[in-house]
Amino acid sequence: MATYHQIPDDEKGYELDLFCVPKHYEEDLDRVIIPHGLIMDRTERLARDIVRDMGGHHIVALCVLKGGYKFFSDLLDYIKALNQNCDKSVPLTVDFIRLKSYCNDQSTNSVKVIGGDELSTLTGKNVLIVEDIVETGRTMETLLSLLSECNPKMVKVVSLLVKRTPRSSGYRPDYMGFEVPDWFLVGYALDYNEYFRDLSHICILNEKAKVKYKL
Ligand code: IMP
Ligand code: MG
C-alpha cells in the first residue's frame, strides 16, 4: 500500500499573498493548496521510493501529457540525482503519450489518445507511468489496458495527486504524492482549458475564473 500525504476536506491552504503567483492569475485563484516547495520535497521522496523498488532495471518513464510534464521533469531530475550519487544506478529512457478526457472542469467518459510515441516500443520493458492526477481512474485504466496489449515486462504508476471522490472507480496508483479533496485544482501543469499550467503552486480556482476561461 502506497504511503502519501492526505489533505483533509477542511484544509484551508494558504493565502495567495504569502507566495508569488503570476499577476495575470491573481484574480482567478482562491487559495494555495500545495506550495511548490512541498511538491518538490514530496517528489524527491517518491524518486527515492521508486529507485528502491525498480532500481537495477532499465526504466522507461512514460509521461502522460500535458498535465504530467512538470511532475515528470522534476521526478526525473531527482532520479537522476540519485543515479549520480549512489552506488546503485538505473538507466532511464523517456517516452510520451498524450491523452484527453476533460472539458471545462468535468471528466468525460471517453479517454482519447491524441498523440505520442507508439506503445509497441514498450514491449518487454519496465515502464513507469507518470501522471499528474487520478480522479475517476478512467484515464489510467484505459492507458493500462492499452499498454498490456504490448506486453511490457513490468508497469508501475506514479501520480502526484489522487482525488478523494465518489466518482472514483477504486483504481489506486502504485505511488502517489498527495490525496486531495474533491476540488478542481490547477497549477504545476494542471490546467483549466489550457490555462494555469504556468503557475508553480497547486491552487483552487474560484467560480468567477471557471466562467472566465470556460470553452
Ligand atoms: P480521470 O480519468 O477521471 O482519472 O482523470 C484524470 C485526468 O483528468 C488527469 O490526468 C487530468 O488531466 C484531468 N484532471 C482530473 N482532475 C483534475 C483537476 O482537478 N484539475 C485539472 N485536471 C484534472
Ligand atoms: Mg493528466
GROMACS .gro file of C-alpha atoms and ligand atoms in nm:
model
  239
    1MET     CA    1   0.000   0.000   0.000
    2ALA     CA    2   0.144   0.334  -0.111
    3THR     CA    3   0.215   0.596   0.155
    4TYR     CA    4   0.103   0.951   0.081
    5HIS     CA    5   0.010   1.277   0.245
    6GLN     CA    6  -0.364   1.323   0.290
    7ILE     CA    7  -0.501   1.674   0.252
    8PRO     CA    8  -0.825   1.687   0.456
    9ASP     CA    9  -1.160   1.823   0.332
   10ASP     CA   10  -1.138   2.116   0.575
   11GLU     CA   11  -0.788   2.214   0.460
   12LYS     CA   12  -0.769   2.593   0.436
   13GLY     CA   13  -0.441   2.603   0.246
   14TYR     CA   14  -0.251   2.931   0.232
   15GLU     CA   15  -0.341   3.287   0.142
   16LEU     CA   16  -0.229   3.382  -0.208
   17ASP     CA   17  -0.043   3.686  -0.074
   18LEU     CA   18   0.203   3.464   0.113
   19PHE     CA   19   0.354   3.339  -0.213
   20CYS     CA   20   0.439   3.463  -0.561
   21VAL     CA   21   0.172   3.397  -0.824
   22PRO     CA   22   0.165   3.546  -1.175
   23LYS     CA   23  -0.013   3.879  -1.187
   24HIS     CA   24  -0.243   3.753  -1.467
   25TYR     CA   25  -0.391   3.488  -1.233
   26GLU     CA   26  -0.426   3.688  -0.910
   27GLU     CA   27  -0.800   3.743  -0.959
   28ASP     CA   28  -0.867   3.381  -1.057
   29LEU     CA   29  -0.743   3.189  -0.755
   30ASP     CA   30  -0.887   3.133  -0.407
   31ARG     CA   31  -0.607   2.975  -0.207
   32VAL     CA   32  -0.278   2.793  -0.249
   33ILE     CA   33  -0.332   2.429  -0.154
   34ILE     CA   34   0.012   2.277  -0.216
   35PRO     CA   35   0.303   2.522  -0.239
   36HIS     CA   36   0.570   2.445  -0.498
   37GLY     CA   37   0.835   2.370  -0.233
   38LEU     CA   38   0.620   2.100  -0.077
   39ILE     CA   39   0.556   1.943  -0.418
   40MET     CA   40   0.931   1.927  -0.474
   41ASP     CA   41   1.005   1.777  -0.131
   42ARG     CA   42   0.744   1.506  -0.174
   43THR     CA   43   0.866   1.436  -0.530
   44GLU     CA   44   1.222   1.387  -0.400
   45ARG     CA   45   1.098   1.113  -0.168
   46LEU     CA   46   0.889   0.947  -0.441
   47ALA     CA   47   1.204   0.931  -0.655
   48ARG     CA   48   1.385   0.750  -0.373
   49ASP     CA   49   1.099   0.500  -0.326
   50ILE     CA   50   1.081   0.429  -0.699
   51VAL     CA   51   1.455   0.371  -0.733
   52ARG     CA   52   1.446   0.144  -0.426
   53ASP     CA   53   1.176  -0.073  -0.589
   54MET     CA   54   1.264  -0.052  -0.959
   55GLY     CA   55   1.639   0.009  -0.932
   56GLY     CA   56   1.862  -0.239  -1.107
   57HIS     CA   57   1.637  -0.248  -1.413
   58HIS     CA   58   1.629  -0.012  -1.706
   59ILE     CA   59   1.322   0.212  -1.658
   60VAL     CA   60   1.119   0.369  -1.938
   61ALA     CA   61   0.945   0.670  -1.785
   62LEU     CA   62   0.621   0.736  -1.975
   63CYS     CA   63   0.492   1.091  -1.933
   64VAL     CA   64   0.117   1.144  -1.967
   65LEU     CA   65   0.084   1.479  -2.142
   66LYS     CA   66   0.016   1.754  -2.097
   67GLY     CA   67  -0.064   1.768  -1.724
   68GLY     CA   68   0.216   1.534  -1.623
   69TYR     CA   69   0.506   1.727  -1.774
   70LYS     CA   70   0.617   1.929  -1.468
   71PHE     CA   71   0.597   1.636  -1.229
   72PHE     CA   72   0.769   1.413  -1.487
   73SER     CA   73   1.053   1.657  -1.533
   74ASP     CA   74   1.110   1.718  -1.160
   75LEU     CA   75   1.074   1.349  -1.068
   76LEU     CA   76   1.329   1.251  -1.332
   77ASP     CA   77   1.569   1.518  -1.207
   78TYR     CA   78   1.553   1.362  -0.861
   79ILE     CA   79   1.600   1.010  -1.001
   80LYS     CA   80   1.899   1.142  -1.200
   81ALA     CA   81   2.044   1.295  -0.882
   82LEU     CA   82   2.018   0.955  -0.709
   83ASN     CA   83   2.184   0.790  -1.009
   84GLN     CA   84   2.471   1.033  -0.988
   85ASN     CA   85   2.525   0.998  -0.614
   86CYS     CA   86   2.454   0.634  -0.525
   87ASP     CA   87   2.646   0.310  -0.574
   88LYS     CA   88   2.341   0.165  -0.748
   89SER     CA   89   2.211   0.340  -1.058
   90VAL     CA   90   1.930   0.276  -1.304
   91PRO     CA   91   1.934   0.364  -1.676
   92LEU     CA   92   1.641   0.585  -1.771
   93THR     CA   93   1.479   0.650  -2.106
   94VAL     CA   94   1.171   0.862  -2.172
   95ASP     CA   95   0.852   0.826  -2.372
   96PHE     CA   96   0.545   1.045  -2.406
   97ILE     CA   97   0.175   0.986  -2.461
   98ARG     CA   98  -0.097   1.245  -2.495
   99LEU     CA   99  -0.443   1.164  -2.362
  100LYS     CA  100  -0.751   1.381  -2.334
  101SER     CA  101  -1.056   1.324  -2.114
  102TYR     CA  102  -1.153   1.665  -1.977
  103CYS     CA  103  -1.374   1.955  -2.088
  104ASN     CA  104  -1.400   2.261  -1.859
  105ASP     CA  105  -1.385   2.112  -1.506
  106GLN     CA  106  -1.560   1.783  -1.593
  107SER     CA  107  -1.409   1.445  -1.669
  108THR     CA  108  -1.581   1.299  -1.977
  109ASN     CA  109  -1.650   0.931  -2.035
  110SER     CA  110  -1.421   0.899  -2.333
  111VAL     CA  111  -1.044   0.890  -2.294
  112LYS     CA  112  -0.871   0.958  -2.626
  113VAL     CA  113  -0.510   0.901  -2.724
  114ILE     CA  114  -0.433   1.214  -2.925
  115GLY     CA  115  -0.059   1.177  -2.975
  116GLY     CA  116   0.274   1.042  -2.861
  117ASP     CA  117   0.506   0.751  -2.925
  118GLU     CA  118   0.397   0.404  -3.041
  119LEU     CA  119   0.324   0.197  -2.730
  120SER     CA  120   0.462  -0.111  -2.908
  121THR     CA  121   0.814   0.014  -2.833
  122LEU     CA  122   0.743  -0.068  -2.467
  123THR     CA  123   0.725  -0.447  -2.521
  124GLY     CA  124   0.945  -0.625  -2.266
  125LYS     CA  125   1.032  -0.300  -2.084
  126ASN     CA  126   0.992  -0.185  -1.723
  127VAL     CA  127   0.755   0.107  -1.759
  128LEU     CA  128   0.692   0.383  -1.506
  129ILE     CA  129   0.381   0.581  -1.600
  130VAL     CA  130   0.397   0.938  -1.467
  131GLU     CA  131   0.064   1.118  -1.426
  132ASP     CA  132  -0.047   1.445  -1.264
  133ILE     CA  133  -0.377   1.344  -1.105
  134VAL     CA  134  -0.609   1.044  -1.083
  135GLU     CA  135  -0.975   1.134  -1.046
  136THR     CA  136  -1.225   0.871  -1.172
  137GLY     CA  137  -0.932   0.645  -1.264
  138ARG     CA  138  -1.064   0.603  -1.619
  139THR     CA  139  -0.762   0.762  -1.787
  140MET     CA  140  -0.519   0.534  -1.608
  141GLU     CA  141  -0.731   0.220  -1.652
  142THR     CA  142  -0.759   0.294  -2.026
  143LEU     CA  143  -0.384   0.350  -2.058
  144LEU     CA  144  -0.301   0.037  -1.858
  145SER     CA  145  -0.525  -0.173  -2.077
  146LEU     CA  146  -0.372  -0.028  -2.398
  147LEU     CA  147  -0.027  -0.091  -2.258
  148SER     CA  148  -0.100  -0.450  -2.154
  149GLU     CA  149  -0.164  -0.533  -2.521
  150CYS     CA  150   0.204  -0.454  -2.582
  151ASN     CA  151   0.330  -0.694  -2.310
  152PRO     CA  152   0.568  -0.476  -2.109
  153LYS     CA  153   0.779  -0.664  -1.850
  154MET     CA  154   0.660  -0.450  -1.559
  155VAL     CA  155   0.433  -0.147  -1.523
  156LYS     CA  156   0.423   0.088  -1.224
  157VAL     CA  157   0.221   0.407  -1.198
  158VAL     CA  158   0.314   0.720  -1.007
  159SER     CA  159   0.065   1.003  -0.974
  160LEU     CA  160   0.140   1.325  -0.791
  161LEU     CA  161  -0.224   1.359  -0.681
  162VAL     CA  162  -0.521   1.129  -0.626
  163LYS     CA  163  -0.865   1.284  -0.576
  164ARG     CA  164  -1.094   1.159  -0.299
  165THR     CA  165  -1.419   1.137  -0.491
  166PRO     CA  166  -1.730   0.919  -0.510
  167ARG     CA  167  -1.671   0.914  -0.889
  168SER     CA  168  -1.357   0.703  -0.838
  169SER     CA  169  -1.354   0.356  -0.989
  170GLY     CA  170  -1.141   0.245  -0.695
  171TYR     CA  171  -0.821   0.250  -0.900
  172ARG     CA  172  -0.509   0.349  -0.697
  173PRO     CA  173  -0.161   0.406  -0.841
  174ASP     CA  174   0.150   0.227  -0.707
  175TYR     CA  175   0.298   0.555  -0.585
  176MET     CA  176   0.122   0.880  -0.503
  177GLY     CA  177   0.226   1.214  -0.362
  178PHE     CA  178  -0.091   1.352  -0.207
  179GLU     CA  179  -0.454   1.254  -0.169
  180VAL     CA  180  -0.666   1.565  -0.224
  181PRO     CA  181  -1.032   1.657  -0.161
  182ASP     CA  182  -1.286   1.657  -0.444
  183TRP     CA  183  -1.184   2.002  -0.570
  184PHE     CA  184  -1.082   2.119  -0.914
  185LEU     CA  185  -0.713   2.206  -0.884
  186VAL     CA  186  -0.482   2.399  -1.114
  187GLY     CA  187  -0.112   2.482  -1.134
  188TYR     CA  188   0.211   2.283  -1.164
  189ALA     CA  189   0.094   2.187  -1.519
  190LEU     CA  190  -0.265   2.103  -1.414
  191ASP     CA  191  -0.486   2.316  -1.633
  192TYR     CA  192  -0.834   2.455  -1.677
  193ASN     CA  193  -0.888   2.465  -2.055
  194GLU     CA  194  -0.509   2.506  -2.102
  195TYR     CA  195  -0.472   2.795  -1.855
  196PHE     CA  196  -0.278   2.781  -1.526
  197ARG     CA  197  -0.006   2.542  -1.641
  198ASP     CA  198   0.225   2.842  -1.595
  199LEU     CA  199   0.159   2.860  -1.219
  200SER     CA  200   0.407   2.694  -0.981
  201HIS     CA  201   0.179   2.616  -0.684
  202ILE     CA  202  -0.126   2.390  -0.683
  203CYS     CA  203  -0.426   2.615  -0.618
  204ILE     CA  204  -0.807   2.625  -0.609
  205LEU     CA  205  -0.975   2.811  -0.890
  206ASN     CA  206  -1.259   3.046  -0.795
  207GLU     CA  207  -1.604   3.029  -0.956
  208LYS     CA  208  -1.554   3.354  -1.150
  209ALA     CA  209  -1.247   3.210  -1.320
  210LYS     CA  210  -1.438   2.895  -1.422
  211VAL     CA  211  -1.673   3.120  -1.618
  212LYS     CA  212  -1.397   3.347  -1.748
  213TYR     CA  213  -1.200   3.060  -1.905
  214LYS     CA  214  -1.496   2.840  -1.998
  215LEU     CA  215  -1.498   2.692  -2.351
  216IMP     P1  216  -0.966   1.057  -1.463
  216IMP     O1  217  -0.963   0.985  -1.593
  216IMP     O2  218  -1.104   1.097  -1.421
  216IMP     O3  219  -0.893   0.983  -1.353
  216IMP     O4  220  -0.897   1.195  -1.484
  216IMP     C1  221  -0.766   1.207  -1.498
  216IMP     C2  222  -0.728   1.327  -1.584
  216IMP     O5  223  -0.822   1.435  -1.575
  216IMP     C3  224  -0.598   1.380  -1.531
  216IMP     O6  225  -0.492   1.324  -1.599
  216IMP     C4  226  -0.610   1.528  -1.553
  216IMP     O7  227  -0.556   1.559  -1.679
  216IMP     C5  228  -0.756   1.559  -1.552
  216IMP     N1  229  -0.798   1.612  -1.418
  216IMP     C6  230  -0.866   1.548  -1.321
  216IMP     N2  231  -0.888   1.627  -1.215
  216IMP     C7  232  -0.830   1.745  -1.243
  216IMP     C8  233  -0.818   1.870  -1.170
  216IMP     O8  234  -0.862   1.887  -1.054
  216IMP     N3  235  -0.751   1.969  -1.235
  216IMP     C9  236  -0.701   1.955  -1.360
  216IMP     N4  237  -0.709   1.842  -1.430
  216IMP    C10  238  -0.774   1.737  -1.373
  217MG      MG  239  -0.325   1.405  -1.671
   0.00000   0.00000   0.00000
